[in-house]
Structures are given as C-alpha cells and as structure tokens.
CSV table of N, CA and C in Angstrom, one decimal:
chain,number,residue,atom,x,y,z
A,1390,MET,N,-5.0,83.3,-88.3
A,1390,MET,CA,-4.6,82.9,-90.0
A,1390,MET,C,-4.6,84.3,-90.1
A,1391,ARG,N,-3.4,84.8,-90.4
A,1391,ARG,CA,-3.5,86.2,-91.2
A,1391,ARG,C,-3.5,86.6,-92.3
A,1392,ARG,N,-4.5,87.6,-93.2
A,1392,ARG,CA,-4.8,87.9,-94.4
A,1392,ARG,C,-4.1,88.2,-95.1
A,1393,GLU,N,-3.1,88.9,-94.3
A,1393,GLU,CA,-2.0,90.3,-95.4
A,1393,GLU,C,-0.9,88.9,-95.9
A,1394,ALA,N,-1.4,87.9,-95.7
A,1394,ALA,CA,-0.1,86.7,-96.6
A,1394,ALA,C,-0.9,86.9,-97.5
A,1395,HIS,N,-2.1,86.6,-98.1
A,1395,HIS,CA,-2.7,86.4,-99.4
A,1395,HIS,C,-3.0,87.5,-99.8
A,1396,VAL,N,-2.6,87.6,-100.9
A,1396,VAL,CA,-3.6,88.8,-101.9
A,1396,VAL,C,-4.4,88.0,-102.9
A,1397,GLY,N,-5.5,88.5,-102.9
A,1397,GLY,CA,-6.4,87.6,-103.8
A,1397,GLY,C,-7.6,89.1,-104.5
A,1398,GLY,N,-8.8,88.5,-104.7
A,1398,GLY,CA,-9.7,89.2,-105.2
A,1398,GLY,C,-9.5,90.3,-106.7
A,1399,ILE,N,-9.1,92.0,-106.1
A,1399,ILE,CA,-9.3,92.6,-107.4
A,1399,ILE,C,-7.3,93.1,-107.9
A,1400,PHE,N,-6.8,92.8,-106.2
A,1400,PHE,CA,-5.7,93.3,-106.7
A,1400,PHE,C,-4.8,92.5,-107.4
A,1401,ARG,N,-5.1,91.3,-107.2
A,1401,ARG,CA,-4.5,89.5,-108.6
A,1401,ARG,C,-5.2,90.1,-109.2
A,1402,ARG,N,-6.4,90.5,-110.0
A,1402,ARG,CA,-6.9,90.8,-111.6
A,1402,ARG,C,-6.4,91.7,-111.7
A,1403,VAL,N,-6.8,92.6,-110.8
A,1403,VAL,CA,-6.1,94.0,-111.4
A,1403,VAL,C,-4.6,94.4,-111.8
A,1404,VAL,N,-4.0,93.8,-111.2
A,1404,VAL,CA,-2.2,94.6,-111.0
A,1404,VAL,C,-1.7,93.0,-111.6
A,1405,PHE,N,-2.4,92.0,-110.8
A,1405,PHE,CA,-1.2,91.0,-111.4
A,1405,PHE,C,-1.6,90.1,-112.5
A,1406,TYR,N,-2.2,90.9,-113.2
A,1406,TYR,CA,-3.0,89.7,-114.9
A,1406,TYR,C,-1.5,90.0,-115.8
A,1407,GLN,N,-0.7,90.8,-115.7
A,1407,GLN,CA,0.8,90.4,-115.6
A,1407,GLN,C,1.8,90.2,-115.3
A,1408,LYS,N,2.7,89.2,-115.6
A,1408,LYS,CA,4.4,89.6,-114.2
A,1408,LYS,C,4.5,90.5,-114.1
A,1409,ARG,N,4.9,91.0,-113.0
A,1409,ARG,CA,5.1,92.5,-112.3
A,1409,ARG,C,6.6,91.9,-111.4
A,1410,PRO,N,7.4,93.5,-111.6
A,1410,PRO,CA,9.0,93.6,-110.9
A,1410,PRO,C,8.5,92.6,-109.5
A,1411,PHE,N,7.9,93.3,-109.1
A,1411,PHE,CA,7.5,93.0,-107.4
A,1411,PHE,C,6.2,91.8,-107.4
A,1412,THR,N,6.7,90.9,-105.7
A,1412,THR,CA,5.3,89.8,-105.4
A,1412,THR,C,4.1,90.7,-105.0
A,1413,PRO,N,3.3,89.9,-105.3
A,1413,PRO,CA,1.9,90.1,-104.1
A,1413,PRO,C,2.1,91.3,-103.1
A,1414,ALA,N,2.7,89.5,-102.2
A,1414,ALA,CA,2.9,90.2,-101.1
A,1414,ALA,C,3.9,91.2,-100.7
A,1415,GLN,N,5.1,91.7,-101.6
A,1415,GLN,CA,5.2,93.1,-101.4
A,1415,GLN,C,4.1,94.5,-102.0
A,1416,PHE,N,3.7,94.2,-102.9
A,1416,PHE,CA,2.5,95.2,-103.5
A,1416,PHE,C,1.2,95.4,-101.9
A,1417,GLN,N,0.8,94.2,-102.1
A,1417,GLN,CA,0.2,94.5,-100.6
A,1417,GLN,C,0.4,94.9,-99.3
A,1418,ARG,N,1.5,94.7,-99.5
A,1418,ARG,CA,2.3,95.3,-98.1
A,1418,ARG,C,2.7,97.2,-98.4
A,1419,PHE,N,3.0,97.4,-99.9
A,1419,PHE,CA,2.9,98.5,-100.4
A,1419,PHE,C,1.5,99.4,-100.0
A,1420,MET,N,0.5,99.0,-100.3
A,1420,MET,CA,-0.5,99.3,-100.2
A,1420,MET,C,-1.3,99.7,-98.9
A,1421,PHE,N,-0.9,98.6,-98.3
A,1421,PHE,CA,-1.5,98.8,-96.6
A,1421,PHE,C,-0.5,100.0,-96.4
A,1422,ALA,N,0.4,100.3,-96.2
A,1422,ALA,CA,1.4,101.2,-96.2
A,1422,ALA,C,0.7,102.5,-96.1
A,1423,GLN,N,0.2,102.8,-97.2
A,1423,GLN,CA,-1.2,103.9,-98.0
A,1423,GLN,C,-1.8,104.2,-97.0
A,1424,SER,N,-2.7,103.6,-96.0
A,1424,SER,CA,-3.4,103.7,-95.8
A,1424,SER,C,-3.0,104.6,-94.6
A,1425,LYS,N,-3.7,105.7,-94.1
A,1425,LYS,CA,-3.8,106.2,-93.4
A,1425,LYS,C,-4.8,107.4,-92.2
A,1426,PRO,N,-4.6,107.3,-91.5
A,1426,PRO,CA,-6.4,107.3,-90.4
A,1426,PRO,C,-6.2,108.9,-90.8
A,1427,TYR,N,-7.3,109.2,-90.7
A,1427,TYR,CA,-7.4,110.5,-90.3
A,1427,TYR,C,-7.8,110.9,-88.6
A,1428,PRO,N,-7.5,110.6,-87.9
A,1428,PRO,CA,-7.8,110.7,-86.5
A,1428,PRO,C,-8.7,112.0,-86.1
A,1429,GLU,N,-8.3,113.3,-86.3
A,1429,GLU,CA,-9.8,114.1,-86.4
A,1429,GLU,C,-11.5,113.9,-86.3
A,1430,MET,N,-11.5,113.0,-87.8
A,1430,MET,CA,-12.3,112.7,-88.5
A,1430,MET,C,-12.9,111.5,-87.1
A,1431,ILE,N,-11.7,110.7,-87.2
A,1431,ILE,CA,-12.2,109.5,-86.4
A,1431,ILE,C,-12.8,109.9,-85.0
A,1432,ASP,N,-12.2,110.6,-84.7
A,1432,ASP,CA,-12.6,111.4,-83.2
A,1432,ASP,C,-14.4,111.9,-83.1
A,1433,LEU,N,-14.2,112.6,-84.5
A,1433,LEU,CA,-15.8,113.5,-84.1
A,1433,LEU,C,-15.9,112.5,-84.2
A,1434,VAL,N,-16.4,111.3,-85.4
A,1434,VAL,CA,-17.1,110.6,-85.6
A,1434,VAL,C,-18.0,109.5,-84.4
A,1435,ALA,N,-16.8,110.2,-83.5
A,1435,ALA,CA,-17.2,108.8,-82.4
A,1435,ALA,C,-17.9,109.3,-81.2
A,1436,GLN,N,-16.9,110.5,-81.3
A,1436,GLN,CA,-18.0,111.4,-80.1
A,1436,GLN,C,-19.5,111.8,-80.5
A,1437,LEU,N,-19.8,111.9,-82.3
A,1437,LEU,CA,-20.8,112.4,-82.5
A,1437,LEU,C,-22.0,111.0,-82.0
A,1438,LYS,N,-21.5,110.0,-82.3
A,1438,LYS,CA,-22.4,108.6,-81.5
A,1438,LYS,C,-22.5,108.9,-80.3
A,1439,VAL,N,-21.6,108.8,-79.5
A,1439,VAL,CA,-21.6,108.3,-78.0
A,1439,VAL,C,-22.6,109.8,-77.6
A,1440,ARG,N,-22.2,110.7,-78.5
A,1440,ARG,CA,-23.0,112.2,-77.7
A,1440,ARG,C,-24.7,112.1,-77.7
A,1441,TYR,N,-24.9,111.8,-79.1
A,1441,TYR,CA,-26.0,111.7,-79.6
A,1441,TYR,C,-26.4,110.5,-80.1
A,1442,GLY,N,-26.6,109.0,-79.4
A,1442,GLY,CA,-26.5,107.6,-80.0
A,1442,GLY,C,-27.2,107.5,-81.7
A,1443,LEU,N,-26.0,108.0,-82.4
A,1443,LEU,CA,-26.3,107.9,-83.6
A,1443,LEU,C,-25.3,106.3,-84.0
A,1444,LYS,N,-26.3,106.1,-85.0
A,1444,LYS,CA,-25.6,105.0,-86.2
A,1444,LYS,C,-25.2,105.3,-87.2
A,1445,ILE,N,-23.9,104.9,-86.7
A,1445,ILE,CA,-22.8,105.1,-87.9
A,1445,ILE,C,-22.4,103.8,-88.7
A,1446,ALA,N,-22.4,104.2,-90.0
A,1446,ALA,CA,-22.3,103.5,-91.5
A,1446,ALA,C,-21.5,104.2,-92.3
A,1447,VAL,N,-20.4,103.2,-93.3
A,1447,VAL,CA,-18.9,103.9,-94.0
A,1447,VAL,C,-19.7,103.2,-94.7
A,1448,VAL,N,-19.8,103.5,-96.3
A,1448,VAL,CA,-19.9,103.6,-97.4
A,1448,VAL,C,-18.5,103.8,-98.1
A,1449,SER,N,-18.5,102.7,-98.9
A,1449,SER,CA,-16.6,102.7,-99.9
A,1449,SER,C,-17.4,101.8,-100.9
A,1450,ASN,N,-16.0,102.0,-101.0
A,1450,ASN,CA,-15.4,101.8,-102.7
A,1450,ASN,C,-14.2,101.0,-102.1
A,1451,GLU,N,-13.9,99.7,-102.3
A,1451,GLU,CA,-12.1,99.4,-101.6
A,1451,GLU,C,-12.2,98.1,-102.1
A,1452,ALA,N,-11.4,97.6,-102.0
A,1452,ALA,CA,-10.7,95.6,-102.3
A,1452,ALA,C,-10.7,95.5,-101.2
A,1453,ARG,N,-11.4,94.1,-100.4
A,1453,ARG,CA,-11.8,93.7,-100.0
A,1453,ARG,C,-10.5,93.8,-98.7
A,1454,GLU,N,-9.2,93.1,-99.2
A,1454,GLU,CA,-7.9,92.9,-98.4
A,1454,GLU,C,-8.0,94.5,-97.8
A,1455,LEU,N,-8.1,95.5,-98.4
A,1455,LEU,CA,-7.2,97.4,-98.2
A,1455,LEU,C,-8.7,97.2,-97.0
A,1456,ASN,N,-10.0,97.5,-97.3
A,1456,ASN,CA,-11.1,97.3,-96.3
A,1456,ASN,C,-10.6,96.5,-95.4
A,1457,GLU,N,-10.3,95.7,-95.4
A,1457,GLU,CA,-10.6,94.9,-93.7
A,1457,GLU,C,-9.4,95.4,-93.2
A,1458,HIS,N,-8.1,95.6,-94.4
A,1458,HIS,CA,-7.3,95.8,-92.8
A,1458,HIS,C,-7.2,97.3,-92.4
A,1459,ARG,N,-8.3,98.4,-93.2
A,1459,ARG,CA,-8.4,99.6,-92.5
A,1459,ARG,C,-9.4,99.6,-91.3
A,1460,ILE,N,-9.8,98.2,-91.8
A,1460,ILE,CA,-11.3,98.5,-90.3
A,1460,ILE,C,-10.7,97.8,-88.7
A,1461,ARG,N,-9.4,97.1,-89.2
A,1461,ARG,CA,-9.0,96.2,-88.2
A,1461,ARG,C,-7.1,97.3,-87.6
A,1462,LYS,N,-6.8,97.6,-88.2
A,1462,LYS,CA,-5.9,99.0,-88.0
A,1462,LYS,C,-6.2,100.0,-87.6
A,1463,PHE,N,-7.3,101.0,-87.9
A,1463,PHE,CA,-7.7,102.0,-87.7
A,1463,PHE,C,-8.9,101.4,-86.4
A,1464,LYS,N,-8.9,100.7,-85.5
A,1464,LYS,CA,-10.6,100.1,-85.0
A,1464,LYS,C,-11.4,100.4,-85.7
A,1465,LEU,N,-11.7,100.8,-86.8
A,1465,LEU,CA,-13.3,101.7,-87.3
A,1465,LEU,C,-14.2,100.7,-86.6
A,1466,ASP,N,-14.1,99.6,-86.7
A,1466,ASP,CA,-15.7,98.6,-85.7
A,1466,ASP,C,-15.4,98.5,-84.2
A,1467,GLU,N,-15.1,99.6,-83.3
A,1467,GLU,CA,-15.0,100.1,-82.7
A,1467,GLU,C,-16.5,101.0,-82.4
A,1468,PHE,N,-16.6,101.9,-83.2
A,1468,PHE,CA,-17.4,102.7,-83.6
A,1468,PHE,C,-18.6,102.6,-84.8
A,1469,VAL,N,-18.6,101.7,-85.5
A,1469,VAL,CA,-18.9,102.2,-86.8
A,1469,VAL,C,-20.2,100.6,-86.9
A,1470,ASP,N,-21.1,101.1,-86.7
A,1470,ASP,CA,-22.5,99.9,-86.7
A,1470,ASP,C,-22.5,99.3,-88.4
A,1471,PHE,N,-22.2,99.9,-89.5
A,1471,PHE,CA,-22.5,99.0,-90.4
A,1471,PHE,C,-21.4,99.4,-91.9
A,1472,PHE,N,-20.8,98.4,-92.4
A,1472,PHE,CA,-19.6,98.4,-93.2
A,1472,PHE,C,-19.8,98.2,-95.0
A,1473,ILE,N,-21.0,99.6,-95.7
A,1473,ILE,CA,-21.4,99.0,-96.4
A,1473,ILE,C,-20.5,99.0,-97.9
A,1474,SER,N,-19.5,98.0,-97.7
A,1474,SER,CA,-18.2,98.7,-98.4
A,1474,SER,C,-18.5,97.8,-99.9
A,1475,SER,N,-17.9,98.4,-101.3
A,1475,SER,CA,-18.2,97.5,-102.6
A,1475,SER,C,-17.8,96.3,-102.4
A,1476,CYS,N,-16.5,96.1,-101.8
A,1476,CYS,CA,-16.4,94.1,-101.8
A,1476,CYS,C,-17.2,93.8,-101.2
A,1477,PHE,N,-18.2,93.9,-100.5
A,1477,PHE,CA,-19.1,92.6,-99.6
A,1477,PHE,C,-20.2,93.3,-100.7
A,1478,VAL,N,-20.7,93.6,-101.0
A,1478,VAL,CA,-22.1,94.5,-101.7
A,1478,VAL,C,-22.1,94.5,-103.2
A,1479,HIS,N,-21.3,94.3,-104.2
A,1479,HIS,CA,-21.1,94.1,-105.4
A,1479,HIS,C,-22.0,95.3,-105.8
A,1480,VAL,N,-21.5,96.8,-105.1
A,1480,VAL,CA,-21.9,97.6,-106.0
A,1480,VAL,C,-21.3,98.4,-105.5
A,1481,ARG,N,-20.7,99.7,-106.6
A,1481,ARG,CA,-19.6,100.9,-105.8
A,1481,ARG,C,-20.7,102.2,-106.2
A,1482,LYS,N,-19.7,103.2,-105.1
A,1482,LYS,CA,-20.6,104.7,-105.9
A,1482,LYS,C,-19.5,104.8,-106.6
A,1483,PRO,N,-20.6,105.2,-107.9
A,1483,PRO,CA,-21.2,106.4,-107.8
A,1483,PRO,C,-22.8,105.5,-108.4
A,1484,ASP,N,-22.9,104.8,-107.9
A,1484,ASP,CA,-24.0,103.9,-107.9
A,1484,ASP,C,-25.6,104.2,-107.3
A,1485,ALA,N,-26.6,104.9,-107.4
A,1485,ALA,CA,-26.8,105.0,-106.2
A,1485,ALA,C,-27.5,103.8,-105.2
A,1486,ASP,N,-27.8,102.8,-106.0
A,1486,ASP,CA,-28.2,101.5,-105.4
A,1486,ASP,C,-27.7,101.6,-104.0
A,1487,ILE,N,-25.7,101.7,-103.6
A,1487,ILE,CA,-25.2,101.8,-102.8
A,1487,ILE,C,-25.6,102.8,-101.5
A,1488,PHE,N,-26.3,103.6,-101.9
A,1488,PHE,CA,-26.3,104.6,-101.1
A,1488,PHE,C,-28.4,103.9,-100.5
A,1489,ARG,N,-28.5,103.7,-101.3
A,1489,ARG,CA,-30.2,103.2,-100.9
A,1489,ARG,C,-30.1,101.6,-99.8
A,1490,LEU,N,-29.0,101.0,-100.6
A,1490,LEU,CA,-28.7,99.7,-99.4
A,1490,LEU,C,-28.1,100.2,-98.5
A,1491,ALA,N,-27.7,100.7,-98.4
A,1491,ALA,CA,-27.5,101.7,-96.9
A,1491,ALA,C,-28.0,102.0,-96.2
A,1492,LEU,N,-29.3,102.5,-96.7
A,1492,LEU,CA,-30.4,103.2,-95.9
A,1492,LEU,C,-31.2,101.7,-95.4
A,1493,ASP,N,-31.4,101.0,-96.3
A,1493,ASP,CA,-32.1,99.9,-96.1
A,1493,ASP,C,-31.5,99.0,-95.2
A,1494,ILE,N,-30.3,98.5,-95.2
A,1494,ILE,CA,-29.5,98.2,-93.7
A,1494,ILE,C,-29.7,99.2,-92.6
A,1495,ALA,N,-29.4,100.4,-92.4
A,1495,ALA,CA,-29.4,101.3,-90.9
A,1495,ALA,C,-30.5,101.1,-90.6
A,1496,GLN,N,-31.6,100.8,-91.7
A,1496,GLN,CA,-32.8,101.2,-91.3
A,1496,GLN,C,-34.0,102.7,-91.0
A,1497,ALA,N,-32.9,103.3,-91.7
A,1497,ALA,CA,-33.2,105.1,-91.6
A,1497,ALA,C,-33.4,105.4,-93.3
A,1498,PRO,N,-34.2,106.2,-92.5
A,1498,PRO,CA,-34.9,107.3,-94.0
A,1498,PRO,C,-33.9,108.2,-94.1
A,1499,ALA,N,-33.9,108.9,-95.7
A,1499,ALA,CA,-32.7,109.8,-95.9
A,1499,ALA,C,-32.7,111.1,-95.5
A,1500,ARG,N,-33.5,111.6,-95.1
A,1500,ARG,CA,-34.0,113.1,-94.4
A,1500,ARG,C,-33.3,112.9,-92.8
A,1501,GLN,N,-32.9,111.6,-92.5
A,1501,GLN,CA,-32.2,111.6,-91.1
A,1501,GLN,C,-30.8,110.9,-90.8
A,1502,VAL,N,-30.6,111.6,-91.9
A,1502,VAL,CA,-28.6,110.8,-92.3
A,1502,VAL,C,-28.0,112.2,-92.8
A,1503,VAL,N,-27.4,111.9,-91.7
A,1503,VAL,CA,-25.6,113.6,-92.3
A,1503,VAL,C,-25.0,112.2,-92.9
A,1504,TYR,N,-24.4,112.6,-93.9
A,1504,TYR,CA,-23.6,111.9,-95.3
A,1504,TYR,C,-22.1,113.0,-95.6
A,1505,ILE,N,-21.4,112.6,-94.9
A,1505,ILE,CA,-19.7,113.0,-94.7
A,1505,ILE,C,-18.6,112.2,-96.0
A,1506,GLU,N,-18.5,113.4,-97.3
A,1506,GLU,CA,-17.7,112.3,-97.7
A,1506,GLU,C,-17.0,113.3,-98.5
A,1507,ASN,N,-16.0,112.7,-99.0
A,1507,ASN,CA,-14.6,114.0,-100.2
A,1507,ASN,C,-14.7,113.5,-101.4
A,1508,THR,N,-15.8,113.4,-102.0
A,1508,THR,CA,-15.9,112.9,-103.2
A,1508,THR,C,-16.9,113.8,-103.9
A,1509,PRO,N,-17.0,115.1,-104.7
A,1509,PRO,CA,-18.0,116.1,-104.6
A,1509,PRO,C,-19.6,115.4,-105.5
A,1510,MET,N,-19.2,115.0,-106.4
A,1510,MET,CA,-19.9,113.5,-107.4
A,1510,MET,C,-20.7,112.5,-106.1
A,1511,PHE,N,-20.1,112.1,-105.4
A,1511,PHE,CA,-20.9,111.1,-104.6
A,1511,PHE,C,-21.8,111.8,-103.6
A,1512,VAL,N,-21.1,113.4,-102.8
A,1512,VAL,CA,-22.1,114.0,-102.4
A,1512,VAL,C,-23.1,114.6,-103.1
A,1513,GLN,N,-23.3,114.9,-104.8
A,1513,GLN,CA,-24.8,115.0,-105.2
A,1513,GLN,C,-25.7,113.7,-105.2
A,1514,ILE,N,-24.7,112.9,-105.6
A,1514,ILE,CA,-25.7,111.8,-105.4
A,1514,ILE,C,-26.3,112.0,-104.2
A,1515,ALA,N,-25.6,111.7,-103.0
A,1515,ALA,CA,-26.1,111.5,-101.8
A,1515,ALA,C,-27.3,112.6,-102.0
A,1516,GLU,N,-27.1,113.7,-102.6
A,1516,GLU,CA,-28.0,114.5,-102.4
A,1516,GLU,C,-29.2,114.6,-102.6
A,1517,GLY,N,-28.8,114.8,-103.7
A,1517,GLY,CA,-30.1,113.7,-104.9
A,1517,GLY,C,-31.2,112.6,-104.0
A,1518,LEU,N,-30.9,112.1,-103.3
A,1518,LEU,CA,-31.7,110.9,-102.7
A,1518,LEU,C,-31.8,111.4,-101.3
A,1519,GLY,N,-32.0,112.4,-101.0
A,1519,GLY,CA,-32.5,113.0,-99.5
A,1519,GLY,C,-32.0,112.9,-98.5
A,1520,PHE,N,-30.6,113.4,-98.6
A,1520,PHE,CA,-29.3,112.6,-97.0
A,1520,PHE,C,-28.6,114.4,-97.5
A,1521,GLU,N,-28.8,114.8,-96.3
A,1521,GLU,CA,-28.3,115.8,-95.9
A,1521,GLU,C,-26.6,115.8,-96.0
A,1522,ALA,N,-26.0,116.4,-97.1
A,1522,ALA,CA,-24.1,115.7,-97.4
A,1522,ALA,C,-23.6,117.0,-97.6
A,1523,PHE,N,-22.0,116.8,-96.7
A,1523,PHE,CA,-21.0,117.5,-96.9
A,1523,PHE,C,-20.2,117.0,-97.7
A,1524,PHE,N,-19.6,118.0,-98.3
A,1524,PHE,CA,-18.4,117.8,-98.8
A,1524,PHE,C,-16.9,118.0,-98.2
A,1525,THR,N,-16.0,117.0,-97.8
A,1525,THR,CA,-15.2,117.7,-96.6
A,1525,THR,C,-13.7,117.1,-97.0
A,1526,ARG,N,-12.9,117.3,-95.8
A,1526,ARG,CA,-11.5,116.3,-96.3
A,1526,ARG,C,-11.1,116.3,-95.1
A,1527,THR,N,-12.0,117.7,-94.5
A,1527,THR,CA,-10.5,117.9,-92.6
A,1527,THR,C,-11.9,118.3,-91.6
A,1528,THR,N,-12.2,117.9,-90.4
A,1528,THR,CA,-12.4,118.1,-89.4
A,1528,THR,C,-12.5,119.7,-89.5
A,1529,GLY,N,-11.5,120.4,-89.9
A,1529,GLY,CA,-11.7,122.0,-90.3
A,1529,GLY,C,-12.4,122.8,-91.0
A,1530,HIS,N,-12.4,121.8,-92.4
A,1530,HIS,CA,-14.0,122.1,-93.5
A,1530,HIS,C,-14.6,122.2,-92.5
A,1531,LEU,N,-15.1,121.3,-91.9
A,1531,LEU,CA,-17.1,121.2,-91.5
A,1531,LEU,C,-16.8,121.6,-89.6
A,1532,ARG,N,-16.0,122.7,-89.5
A,1532,ARG,CA,-15.7,123.7,-88.5
A,1532,ARG,C,-16.6,125.2,-89.4
A,1533,LYS,N,-15.6,124.9,-90.1
A,1533,LYS,CA,-15.3,126.6,-91.3
A,1533,LYS,C,-17.1,126.4,-91.8
A,1534,ILE,N,-17.6,125.3,-92.0
A,1534,ILE,CA,-19.6,125.3,-92.4
A,1534,ILE,C,-19.9,125.3,-91.3
A,1535,GLY,N,-19.7,125.3,-90.0
A,1535,GLY,CA,-20.5,125.3,-89.5
A,1535,GLY,C,-21.4,124.3,-88.5
A,1536,PHE,N,-20.8,123.1,-89.4
A,1536,PHE,CA,-21.2,121.6,-88.7
A,1536,PHE,C,-20.9,120.7,-87.6
A,1537,ILE,N,-19.5,121.4,-87.5
A,1537,ILE,CA,-19.3,121.1,-86.1
A,1537,ILE,C,-19.2,122.0,-84.8
A,1538,ARG,N,-19.6,123.4,-85.0
A,1538,ARG,CA,-21.0,124.0,-83.8
A,1538,ARG,C,-21.8,123.0,-84.0
A,1539,ILE,N,-22.9,123.0,-84.8
A,1539,ILE,CA,-24.0,122.1,-84.8
A,1539,ILE,C,-23.6,121.0,-83.9
A,1540,ALA,N,-22.8,120.1,-84.2
A,1540,ALA,CA,-22.6,118.7,-83.6
A,1540,ALA,C,-21.7,118.8,-82.0
A,1541,GLU,N,-21.5,120.3,-81.6
A,1541,GLU,CA,-20.8,120.5,-80.0
A,1541,GLU,C,-21.8,120.9,-79.6
C-alpha cells in the first residue's frame, strides 16, 4: 500500500481544519516535491560512518508522512541507525528531552557525540547538554571551520 495516497496526522489537523482550494493528495504531492536532498552532506555522513564505524542518528521535527517519504526517497535508512523524529517520539526540538532520548537510544554519552545542525538555537541546546555541535547548512562550511579536514 502506498502511503502517499493518504494524508493524515498533522497535515490533516493543521492544513485541512477548514475547506481548502486543493485536495489533501495535491497538498501532499506539493510537500513531497519540496523535499530536496543535500547529496554532499549525505555522502559525507555515510563516508564517516564507514570510515570510523560511527552510529548515525537523525533528530528531526517532521510530520510522519514527510519523514517517512524522505527516509525512503533519499535512502537514509541505508546509513542511518536511528531516527529520533518528533512524529515518532512525541517531543520536539528545542526540548532538550529529544536530545536526551537520542543519547539513550544510541547508548552514547554526550561527550562522544558530534551534532550537525542547521538551526542555531538547536546547536546551543546540544552544546548545553555536552555535545560537540556545529551549525552549518553546507559541507563547504564544515570544510571552512575545519570539520572536514578533521574527518578526512
């Protein structure tokens, strides 16, 4: 069964609480079309996992349908060990509990975690919990700050 045909959860509650000029299926197709991979970042993380035997966890705030779509479309489950997604765990960033949950699931102390994030506030929260955290949107930025040099 294809999940794309069903719009439920947060999409239905937040967007379709009133009549709209588009259907739930049209909205879902639109949302899925907005999902774009960051191939350089995906490649970097996958390479680091293989090279150093790392556990990879993704902590995200997303609706279930969008989360499942991205995992499937971008084949994230081929290298990610754990998905700590707000839609699954019912807690969201910036709540520190989602980061603590990620540590519990990974069975790793914060001092052994490198956290890469594209929202400055979430970087600050992770650092406050003892993570080594980096704000970036590109691998070019990671190269500029020396992270990629360290990783290579």
